[in-house]
Coordinates of C-alpha atoms and ligand atoms in Angstrom, one line a residue:
M23 CA 14.2 11.9 -12.1
A24 CA 10.3 12.4 -12.3
Y25 CA 9.4 10.0 -14.8
D26 CA 7.2 11.1 -17.6
S27 CA 4.9 8.5 -17.4
L28 CA 4.9 4.3 -16.6
R29 CA 7.1 4.0 -20.1
P30 CA 9.8 5.6 -19.6
Y31 CA 9.7 3.9 -15.9
L32 CA 9.4 0.0 -17.2
Q33 CA 12.3 0.7 -19.5
V34 CA 14.3 1.6 -16.7
L35 CA 12.8 -1.3 -14.8
E36 CA 13.9 -3.8 -17.8
Q37 CA 17.5 -2.2 -18.5
Q38 CA 18.3 -2.8 -14.5
G39 CA 16.8 -6.3 -14.6
M40 CA 13.8 -5.5 -12.9
M41 CA 11.4 -6.4 -15.6
R42 CA 11.2 -9.2 -18.2
W43 CA 8.1 -9.6 -20.4
V44 CA 6.6 -12.8 -21.5
D45 CA 5.9 -13.3 -25.0
V46 CA 4.3 -17.0 -24.7
E47 CA 0.2 -16.8 -25.0
V48 CA -1.5 -16.6 -21.9
D49 CA -5.0 -16.9 -20.7
K50 CA -5.6 -13.8 -18.8
D51 CA -8.6 -15.7 -16.8
W52 CA -5.9 -17.6 -15.0
E53 CA -2.2 -18.1 -15.9
I54 CA -1.5 -14.1 -15.6
G55 CA -2.6 -14.5 -12.0
A56 CA -0.8 -17.8 -11.4
I57 CA 2.7 -16.5 -13.0
V58 CA 2.7 -13.1 -11.2
R59 CA 1.9 -14.9 -7.8
M60 CA 5.3 -16.6 -8.2
I61 CA 6.9 -13.4 -7.9
F62 CA 6.1 -13.6 -4.3
R63 CA 5.6 -17.4 -3.4
A64 CA 8.6 -18.7 -5.1
M65 CA 11.7 -15.3 -5.0
P66 CA 13.8 -13.8 -2.6
E67 CA 12.8 -9.6 -2.4
E68 CA 16.1 -8.9 -4.1
A69 CA 15.4 -11.3 -7.2
R70 CA 12.0 -9.9 -7.7
Y71 CA 10.7 -8.2 -10.9
G72 CA 7.9 -7.5 -12.8
I73 CA 6.2 -9.4 -15.5
G74 CA 4.9 -7.7 -18.7
F75 CA 2.5 -9.9 -20.8
R76 CA 2.3 -9.2 -24.6
N77 CA 0.7 -12.2 -26.3
I78 CA -2.6 -12.7 -24.5
K79 CA -5.3 -14.8 -25.9
G80 CA -8.2 -13.3 -27.3
F81 CA -6.7 -9.9 -26.8
P82 CA -4.2 -9.2 -30.1
G83 CA -2.1 -6.3 -29.4
G84 CA -3.0 -5.9 -25.5
R85 CA -0.5 -5.4 -22.9
V86 CA -0.3 -6.6 -19.2
V87 CA 2.1 -5.5 -16.9
A88 CA 2.2 -6.8 -13.1
G89 CA 4.6 -6.4 -10.2
V90 CA 6.4 -3.2 -11.4
I91 CA 5.2 -0.7 -8.8
G92 CA 6.5 -2.4 -5.3
A93 CA 8.1 -6.0 -5.8
S94 CA 10.9 -4.7 -3.8
K95 CA 12.4 -2.3 -2.3
R96 CA 14.5 -1.9 -5.6
M97 CA 11.7 -1.4 -7.2
I98 CA 10.3 1.2 -4.9
A99 CA 13.7 3.2 -4.9
T100 CA 13.6 3.2 -8.6
A101 CA 10.4 4.6 -8.8
T102 CA 10.7 7.0 -6.2
G103 CA 14.1 8.1 -7.2
A104 CA 16.0 7.3 -4.1
E105 CA 18.9 4.7 -2.4
P106 CA 17.6 1.5 -2.2
T107 CA 17.1 1.7 1.8
A108 CA 13.8 2.2 3.5
E109 CA 15.6 4.8 5.5
A110 CA 16.6 6.5 1.9
I111 CA 12.8 5.5 0.5
H112 CA 11.2 7.2 4.2
D113 CA 13.4 10.7 3.3
K114 CA 12.3 10.8 -0.1
V115 CA 8.9 10.6 0.8
I116 CA 8.8 12.6 3.9
S117 CA 10.2 15.6 2.0
G118 CA 7.4 14.9 -0.6
I119 CA 5.2 15.9 2.2
T120 CA 6.7 18.5 3.6
T121 CA 7.2 20.5 0.5
P122 CA 4.3 18.9 -2.0
I123 CA 3.8 20.6 -5.2
P124 CA 0.9 21.2 -6.8
P125 CA -0.5 19.7 -9.5
V126 CA -1.1 21.7 -13.2
I127 CA -3.8 21.6 -15.6
V128 CA -2.4 21.1 -19.0
P129 CA -5.0 21.0 -22.4
T130 CA -4.7 17.8 -22.9
G131 CA -2.8 14.4 -23.5
P132 CA -1.8 11.4 -24.5
C133 CA -4.2 9.5 -21.9
K134 CA -7.1 11.5 -24.6
E135 CA -5.7 9.7 -27.7
V136 CA -8.7 7.7 -27.9
I137 CA -12.0 8.9 -26.6
I138 CA -15.0 6.2 -26.4
R139 CA -18.3 8.1 -25.0
E140 CA -21.3 6.4 -23.7
G141 CA -23.2 3.2 -25.8
D142 CA -19.6 2.5 -27.0
V143 CA -18.2 2.2 -23.9
D144 CA -17.0 -1.2 -23.2
L145 CA -14.4 -2.3 -20.6
T146 CA -14.3 -6.2 -21.8
R147 CA -12.3 -5.0 -24.5
F148 CA -9.4 -4.7 -22.1
P149 CA -7.6 -7.4 -21.3
I150 CA -8.3 -7.6 -17.2
P151 CA -7.1 -9.8 -15.9
T152 CA -8.5 -12.5 -12.6
W153 CA -6.1 -12.3 -10.0
T154 CA -7.2 -15.0 -7.8
P155 CA -8.4 -17.9 -10.5
G156 CA -11.0 -19.7 -9.8
K157 CA -11.9 -17.7 -6.6
D158 CA -12.3 -14.2 -7.3
A159 CA -15.8 -13.0 -8.5
G160 CA -14.4 -12.0 -12.0
P161 CA -11.4 -9.9 -13.7
Y162 CA -10.3 -6.9 -11.9
L163 CA -9.1 -3.1 -12.2
T164 CA -6.6 -2.6 -9.6
P165 CA -6.2 1.4 -10.1
L166 CA -6.0 4.5 -8.6
W167 CA -9.8 6.2 -7.9
V168 CA -10.0 10.0 -8.1
T169 CA -13.1 11.8 -6.4
K170 CA -13.9 15.2 -4.9
D171 CA -15.5 16.4 -1.5
P172 CA -19.1 18.2 -2.3
D173 CA -18.0 20.5 0.3
N174 CA -15.0 21.6 -1.2
G175 CA -13.8 20.5 -3.6
R176 CA -10.8 18.9 -2.2
R177 CA -9.5 16.0 -4.3
D178 CA -8.2 12.2 -3.0
V179 CA -6.9 9.9 -4.6
G180 CA -7.0 6.2 -3.6
I181 CA -5.9 2.6 -4.7
R182 CA -9.5 0.5 -4.8
R183 CA -10.6 -2.7 -6.5
C184 CA -12.9 -2.4 -9.1
Q185 CA -14.7 -5.9 -10.4
I186 CA -15.7 -5.7 -13.9
K187 CA -19.4 -6.5 -14.3
G188 CA -20.6 -5.4 -17.7
R189 CA -19.7 -3.3 -20.1
D190 CA -19.7 -0.3 -18.5
R191 CA -20.6 -1.3 -14.9
T192 CA -17.8 -1.7 -12.0
G193 CA -18.3 -2.7 -8.5
I194 CA -16.1 -0.6 -6.0
L195 CA -15.7 -1.7 -2.2
F196 CA -15.2 1.1 0.4
G197 CA -13.2 -1.2 2.9
A198 CA -12.5 1.4 5.5
P199 CA -15.5 3.8 5.8
D200 CA -12.8 6.2 7.7
R201 CA -10.5 6.6 4.2
G202 CA -10.9 9.9 2.6
G203 CA -13.0 8.5 -0.5
A204 CA -15.0 6.4 1.4
I205 CA -16.4 9.9 3.6
H206 CA -16.6 12.0 -0.1
H207 CA -19.2 8.9 -0.8
A208 CA -20.8 9.1 2.3
K209 CA -21.1 12.9 1.7
W210 CA -22.7 12.9 -2.4
K211 CA -25.1 10.0 -0.5
M212 CA -26.0 13.2 2.0
L213 CA -26.2 15.8 -0.8
G214 CA -29.3 12.6 -2.4
K215 CA -26.5 12.7 -5.8
P216 CA -24.1 10.4 -7.4
M217 CA -20.6 10.5 -6.9
P218 CA -18.6 11.8 -10.1
A219 CA -15.4 9.4 -10.0
A220 CA -12.4 8.7 -12.4
I221 CA -10.4 5.8 -12.7
F222 CA -7.3 5.9 -13.9
I223 CA -4.4 3.0 -14.9
G224 CA -0.4 4.2 -15.4
A225 CA 1.4 7.4 -15.3
D226 CA 4.0 8.1 -13.1
P227 CA 5.1 5.1 -11.0
I228 CA 4.5 7.8 -7.9
Q229 CA 1.1 8.0 -8.3
Y230 CA 0.6 4.2 -7.1
L231 CA 3.4 4.5 -4.5
V232 CA 1.7 7.3 -2.4
A233 CA -1.9 7.4 -2.9
P234 CA -2.2 4.0 0.0
S235 CA -1.6 6.2 2.4
R236 CA -3.2 9.4 4.3
Y237 CA -1.8 13.0 4.1
G238 CA -5.1 14.9 4.8
E239 CA -3.4 16.5 1.5
D240 CA -3.7 16.2 -2.3
E241 CA -2.2 13.2 -3.1
F242 CA -1.1 14.7 -6.6
A243 CA 0.3 17.5 -5.0
I244 CA 2.6 14.6 -2.6
A245 CA 3.4 12.9 -5.5
G246 CA 5.0 16.2 -6.8
G247 CA 6.8 16.9 -3.8
V248 CA 7.9 13.4 -4.5
R249 CA 8.8 13.3 -8.2
G250 CA 10.5 17.1 -7.4
E251 CA 8.3 18.4 -10.4
A252 CA 4.2 19.1 -10.6
V253 CA 2.1 16.1 -11.8
E254 CA 0.2 17.3 -15.0
L255 CA -3.6 16.7 -15.3
V256 CA -6.1 16.9 -17.9
R257 CA -9.9 17.6 -17.0
C258 CA -12.1 14.8 -17.7
E259 CA -14.1 14.5 -20.6
T260 CA -17.8 14.2 -18.6
V261 CA -16.9 14.6 -14.9
D262 CA -15.5 17.7 -13.3
I263 CA -12.5 15.3 -12.0
E264 CA -8.8 15.8 -13.2
V265 CA -6.7 12.7 -13.9
P266 CA -2.9 12.3 -14.9
A267 CA -2.4 13.5 -18.6
T268 CA 0.1 10.7 -19.1
A269 CA -2.2 7.8 -17.6
E270 CA -2.6 4.4 -20.1
I271 CA -6.2 4.8 -19.6
V272 CA -8.7 6.8 -17.5
I273 CA -12.6 5.8 -16.8
E274 CA -14.9 8.2 -16.3
G275 CA -18.3 7.9 -14.5
E276 CA -20.6 8.1 -11.1
V277 CA -20.5 5.9 -8.6
M278 CA -24.1 5.1 -7.4
T279 CA -25.4 6.0 -4.1
D280 CA -29.3 4.9 -4.0
M281 CA -28.5 1.2 -5.1
V282 CA -25.6 -1.4 -3.7
E283 CA -25.5 -5.3 -5.0
P284 CA -23.5 -8.0 -4.3
E285 CA -19.2 -7.4 -4.5
G286 CA -16.7 -10.3 -4.8
P287 CA -15.2 -12.0 -3.6
F288 CA -11.8 -11.3 -4.0
G289 CA -8.3 -12.3 -2.9
E290 CA -7.4 -9.9 -0.3
F291 CA -4.2 -8.5 1.5
T292 CA -4.9 -10.3 4.4
G293 CA -4.1 -13.6 3.0
Y294 CA -8.5 -14.5 2.6
M295 CA -11.0 -13.8 0.3
A296 CA -13.3 -11.3 1.2
G297 CA -16.4 -10.3 -0.1
G298 CA -19.8 -10.9 -1.3
R299 CA -20.8 -8.0 0.7
E300 CA -23.6 -5.1 -0.5
C301 CA -21.6 -2.2 -2.4
P302 CA -22.0 0.9 -4.7
V303 CA -21.6 0.6 -8.3
F304 CA -19.5 2.8 -11.0
R305 CA -21.6 3.6 -14.1
V306 CA -19.0 4.5 -16.9
K307 CA -19.9 7.4 -18.9
C308 CA -16.5 7.7 -21.1
I309 CA -13.2 5.8 -21.3
T310 CA -10.2 7.3 -22.9
H311 CA -6.8 5.7 -23.6
R312 CA -3.5 5.8 -24.9
K313 CA -3.8 4.1 -28.8
D314 CA -1.7 1.1 -27.4
P315 CA -2.4 1.1 -24.0
I316 CA -0.7 -0.9 -21.2
L317 CA -2.8 -2.6 -18.3
L318 CA -0.9 -2.5 -14.9
G319 CA -2.5 -4.6 -12.4
V320 CA -1.3 -4.2 -8.4
V321 CA -0.5 -7.7 -7.0
S322 CA -2.4 -8.1 -3.7
Q323 CA -4.0 -10.6 -2.4
F324 CA -1.5 -13.1 0.3
P325 CA 1.1 -11.5 1.6
P326 CA 3.4 -10.3 0.8
S327 CA 2.7 -8.7 -2.1
E328 CA 3.1 -5.7 -3.8
S329 CA -0.2 -3.9 -2.0
S330 CA 2.0 -4.8 1.7
M331 CA 5.4 -3.6 0.2
L332 CA 4.2 -0.2 -0.8
K333 CA 2.5 0.5 2.9
V334 CA 5.5 -1.0 4.5
A335 CA 7.5 2.0 2.5
L336 CA 5.0 4.7 2.5
L337 CA 2.8 4.2 5.4
E338 CA 6.1 3.9 7.8
S339 CA 7.1 7.4 6.5
N340 CA 4.0 8.7 6.9
L341 CA 3.2 7.7 9.8
L342 CA 6.9 8.5 11.4
K343 CA 6.7 12.3 10.0
H344 CA 3.3 12.4 11.9
L345 CA 4.7 11.4 15.1
R346 CA 7.6 13.1 15.1
S347 CA 6.7 16.5 13.5
N348 CA 3.2 17.0 13.8
L349 CA 3.3 15.2 17.3
N350 CA 6.5 16.1 18.4
I351 CA 7.0 12.9 20.4
P352 CA 10.6 12.4 21.2
G353 CA 13.1 9.9 20.5
I354 CA 11.0 7.6 18.2
A355 CA 13.7 5.8 16.4
D356 CA 11.7 3.3 13.9
V357 CA 8.0 2.4 13.0
H358 CA 7.9 -0.9 11.4
A359 CA 4.1 -2.1 10.0
L360 CA 4.1 -5.9 9.9
E361 CA 4.5 -7.5 6.1
A362 CA 2.1 -10.9 7.6
G363 CA -0.4 -8.3 8.6
G364 CA -0.9 -7.2 5.4
C365 CA 0.5 -3.6 6.9
T366 CA -2.7 -3.0 8.5
A367 CA -2.9 -5.5 11.4
T368 CA 0.3 -5.0 13.4
C369 CA 2.4 -2.0 13.7
W370 CA 5.7 -2.1 16.1
V371 CA 7.4 1.3 17.6
S372 CA 10.9 1.7 19.3
V373 CA 11.3 4.4 21.3
K374 CA 13.4 6.1 24.2
K375 CA 11.2 6.3 26.7
I376 CA 11.7 9.6 28.1
Y377 CA 8.1 11.0 30.5
A378 CA 5.1 9.2 31.8
G379 CA 2.4 9.3 29.0
Q380 CA 4.5 8.8 26.4
I381 CA 3.6 5.0 25.0
D382 CA -0.1 5.9 24.8
Q383 CA 0.6 8.9 23.3
L384 CA 2.4 7.2 21.3
A385 CA -0.5 4.6 20.2
L386 CA -3.6 7.0 20.3
G387 CA -1.3 9.6 18.0
I388 CA -1.1 6.2 15.2
W389 CA -4.7 5.2 15.8
G390 CA -5.6 8.7 15.2
Y391 CA -3.6 9.6 12.5
M392 CA -4.1 6.2 10.4
G393 CA -8.0 5.8 11.8
M394 CA -9.7 3.4 13.9
S395 CA -9.8 0.9 11.0
Y396 CA -5.8 0.3 11.4
F397 CA -4.5 -1.7 13.5
K398 CA -5.4 -4.1 16.2
W399 CA -1.9 -4.5 17.5
I400 CA 0.8 -1.8 18.5
V401 CA 3.2 -2.6 20.1
I402 CA 5.8 -0.5 21.6
T403 CA 9.2 -1.2 23.0
D404 CA 12.6 0.3 23.9
D405 CA 14.6 2.3 20.9
D406 CA 17.7 -0.5 21.9
V407 CA 15.4 -3.4 19.6
D408 CA 15.8 -3.3 15.6
I409 CA 12.2 -4.0 15.9
R410 CA 12.8 -5.1 12.2
D411 CA 14.1 -8.5 13.2
P412 CA 11.7 -10.9 13.8
F413 CA 13.6 -13.2 16.2
M414 CA 14.3 -9.7 18.4
R415 CA 10.6 -8.8 18.0
D416 CA 9.8 -12.1 19.4
W417 CA 12.5 -11.8 22.5
V418 CA 10.8 -8.7 23.7
M419 CA 7.4 -10.2 23.3
A420 CA 9.1 -12.9 26.2
W421 CA 10.7 -10.4 28.5
R422 CA 9.7 -7.5 28.4
V423 CA 5.8 -7.8 28.6
R424 CA 4.1 -8.8 31.6
P425 CA 0.8 -9.8 30.1
D426 CA -1.3 -8.8 32.7
Q427 CA 0.2 -5.3 33.3
D428 CA 1.2 -4.5 30.0
M429 CA -1.8 -4.9 27.9
R430 CA -4.5 -2.1 27.2
I431 CA -7.0 -3.5 25.4
L432 CA -9.7 -1.2 23.3
K433 CA -13.3 -3.6 23.1
D434 CA -15.9 -2.9 20.4
T435 CA -14.4 -0.4 18.1
A436 CA -13.8 -0.5 14.5
A437 CA -12.5 -3.0 13.1
V438 CA -9.5 -3.9 10.5
E439 CA -10.6 -3.9 7.4
L440 CA -11.6 -7.3 5.9
D441 CA -10.2 -9.0 9.0
P442 CA -11.8 -12.1 8.8
A443 CA -11.8 -12.4 12.7
S444 CA -14.0 -9.2 12.9
L445 CA -16.3 -10.2 9.6
L446 CA -18.8 -12.4 11.3
P447 CA -21.1 -14.2 8.6
G448 CA -24.1 -11.9 8.1
V449 CA -22.5 -8.5 9.9
E450 CA -22.4 -6.0 7.5
G451 CA -21.4 -2.0 7.5
D452 CA -21.2 -0.2 10.8
Q453 CA -22.4 -3.6 12.8
I454 CA -18.4 -4.5 12.2
R455 CA -16.3 -4.2 15.4
G456 CA -13.2 -5.1 16.9
G457 CA -11.2 -4.7 19.0
K458 CA -7.6 -3.3 19.8
A459 CA -4.3 -4.2 21.5
L460 CA -1.1 -1.6 23.0
I461 CA 1.3 -4.1 24.3
D462 CA 3.6 -1.8 26.2
A463 CA 6.6 -3.9 25.5
T464 CA 9.4 -1.5 27.0
K465 CA 11.3 -2.3 30.0
K466 CA 9.9 -1.4 32.9
W467 CA 12.6 -0.8 35.3
A468 CA 16.7 -0.8 35.1
Y469 CA 17.5 -4.7 33.4
P470 CA 20.1 -6.4 34.2
E471 CA 23.1 -6.3 30.9
V472 CA 22.2 -9.0 28.2
S473 CA 23.9 -12.5 28.6
L474 CA 26.4 -12.1 25.8
P475 CA 29.9 -11.8 25.9
P476 CA 31.0 -7.6 25.2
L477 CA 30.5 -6.4 22.0
R478 CA 34.2 -5.9 21.4
Q479 CA 35.0 -8.8 22.1
L480 CA 32.8 -10.2 19.7
R481 CA 33.8 -8.2 16.9
K482 CA 37.3 -8.9 17.7
V483 CA 37.1 -12.9 17.2
A484 CA 34.8 -12.4 14.3
G485 CA 37.7 -9.9 12.4
E486 CA 39.7 -12.6 13.0
W487 CA 37.5 -15.8 12.6
A488 CA 39.9 -17.1 9.5
R489 CA 42.8 -17.6 12.6
Y490 CA 40.4 -20.2 14.6
G491 CA 40.3 -22.4 11.3
L492 CA 36.6 -22.2 11.3
P493 CA 34.1 -21.9 8.2
P494 CA 33.6 -18.0 7.5
L495 CA 30.8 -16.4 9.9
G496 CA 27.5 -14.8 8.7
E497 CA 26.3 -11.4 9.4
L498 CA 26.9 -10.5 13.2
K499 CA 23.7 -10.1 14.6
L500 CA 23.2 -8.7 18.0
P501 CA 20.8 -6.8 20.5
K502 CA 21.8 -3.2 20.3
A503 CA 21.7 -3.5 24.1
S504 CA 24.8 -5.2 24.0
E505 CA 27.0 -2.8 23.3
Ligands
FMN15 C1 -3.1 -3.5 -4.2 C2 -4.2 -1.9 -2.7 C3 -5.4 -2.1 -3.3 C4 -6.2 -1.8 -2.4 N1 -7.8 -2.0 -2.6 C5 -8.5 -1.2 -1.7 C6 -9.9 -1.6 -1.8 O1 -10.4 -1.8 -2.8 N2 -11.0 -0.8 -1.1 C7 -10.5 0.4 -0.1 O2 -11.3 0.8 0.6 N3 -9.0 0.3 0.3 C8 -8.2 -0.5 -0.9 N4 -7.3 -0.3 -0.6 C9 -6.3 1.0 0.8 C10 -6.4 1.9 0.4 O3 -5.7 2.5 -1.1 C11 -6.4 3.3 1.3 O4 -6.9 2.8 2.5 C12 -6.1 4.4 1.0 O5 -5.6 5.3 2.9 C13 -7.3 4.8 0.6 O6 -7.3 6.3 0.4 P1 -8.0 7.5 0.7 O7 -8.0 7.6 2.4 O8 -7.3 8.8 -0.1 O9 -9.4 7.2 0.6 C14 -6.0 -1.0 -1.4 C15 -4.2 -0.8 -1.1 C16 -3.8 -1.5 -2.0 C17 -2.3 -1.1 -1.6

């Protein structure tokens, strides 16, 4: 089922116990950030819910929701219309990538109910929270940015942090220089012109789900493919950019290309604060919004977070599709980007080894597709291993790797964006460099059998457990190798 906008989706979340509203007065400058952090620090994934605030100190009538896109797999499944399993979500997204539906332009939409033009623009009217209180440089939006390639007009949609610097001025961080939006900015800069841009908040949650990945295709068309219906777009008032008609808030303007100023710090997906670097500035020319806009924040910062949940759900399916279908690499069982690394530092792959060079082809295919600012560790193991089980990953690292032979190091290349191990003080821009490691954790010869009783015997005793007069068992966890 396609959601027309954020609102019917929030209602479904509420009906299904995945969204709660807080009516007690809260302070946007510290309390909202602290409350939503608890979703990830004090709740198991299955119990997580999004939170809405509708009594915000100093902002009568203002509403903020957070944790409503990627708090849990169940929530992501609800947003995409898939069953709540990693496989079903992957399949749904892959179907959107393989059968994109181009967006359609409509004359107007709810996002134009209120139009505020230059001079009257004032971002501080919105209850924009400070997400890492006492540490962030100030309030931040976590919106979707839409830009166009000046060479061919191709659109890009990406999530980027957005520091509120004044009534009509924000910062923008292009963390990795090889992302679509960052490349657009570099091209506009080469032309000596500011980059037209629009930020939007809200609309169908699928926009947030597809934006953090890269497809080489218009993300609105991918979103259309996932939802099974074209996304309706409206033209902006002051820039040649289109945004979803049902967005809650749209902020139009230009990202400057002739000046930079310090941005951040901001609590980042690595689990550390990052910022203070010289970054471009976004000059706001116009704001359009619904009469009673809902401000949506994506909870990032320390993993796990919505940032890691979104990436794990969508980046993996995107990558899997690329490796299997575009590169035709056979035997791939699974691809898993680890949440502790914000799904950006470490990628595991399980594969049936069939030919020489397959492991290198996989690793180079991953870096080639994701860009060198992704994955400082790629670990590839055999298809008998459940790479989603942390204990099995440790077991593989213990006994399927010879450190002196099975690791390939790529020195002095692009760093994982915002990796504190690479962001040395005083080092900026192109000078930020990092290293990569490929660990071939496949068996290099026909290993002996695993030291467990045969699976059929384990299953037999498990099935008859009560007969032994012992307390109930938990889930039977075995390496596939024990079959
Ligand atoms: C919650 C969240 C916040 C993000 N913030 C930023 C950011 O501030 N800067 C950035 O360069 N990438 C950020 N990213 C990663 C980008 O969205 C990602 O690299 C994406 O590929 C960029 O889109 P593009 O390739 O279409 O330009 C963020 C991702 C998430 C999930």
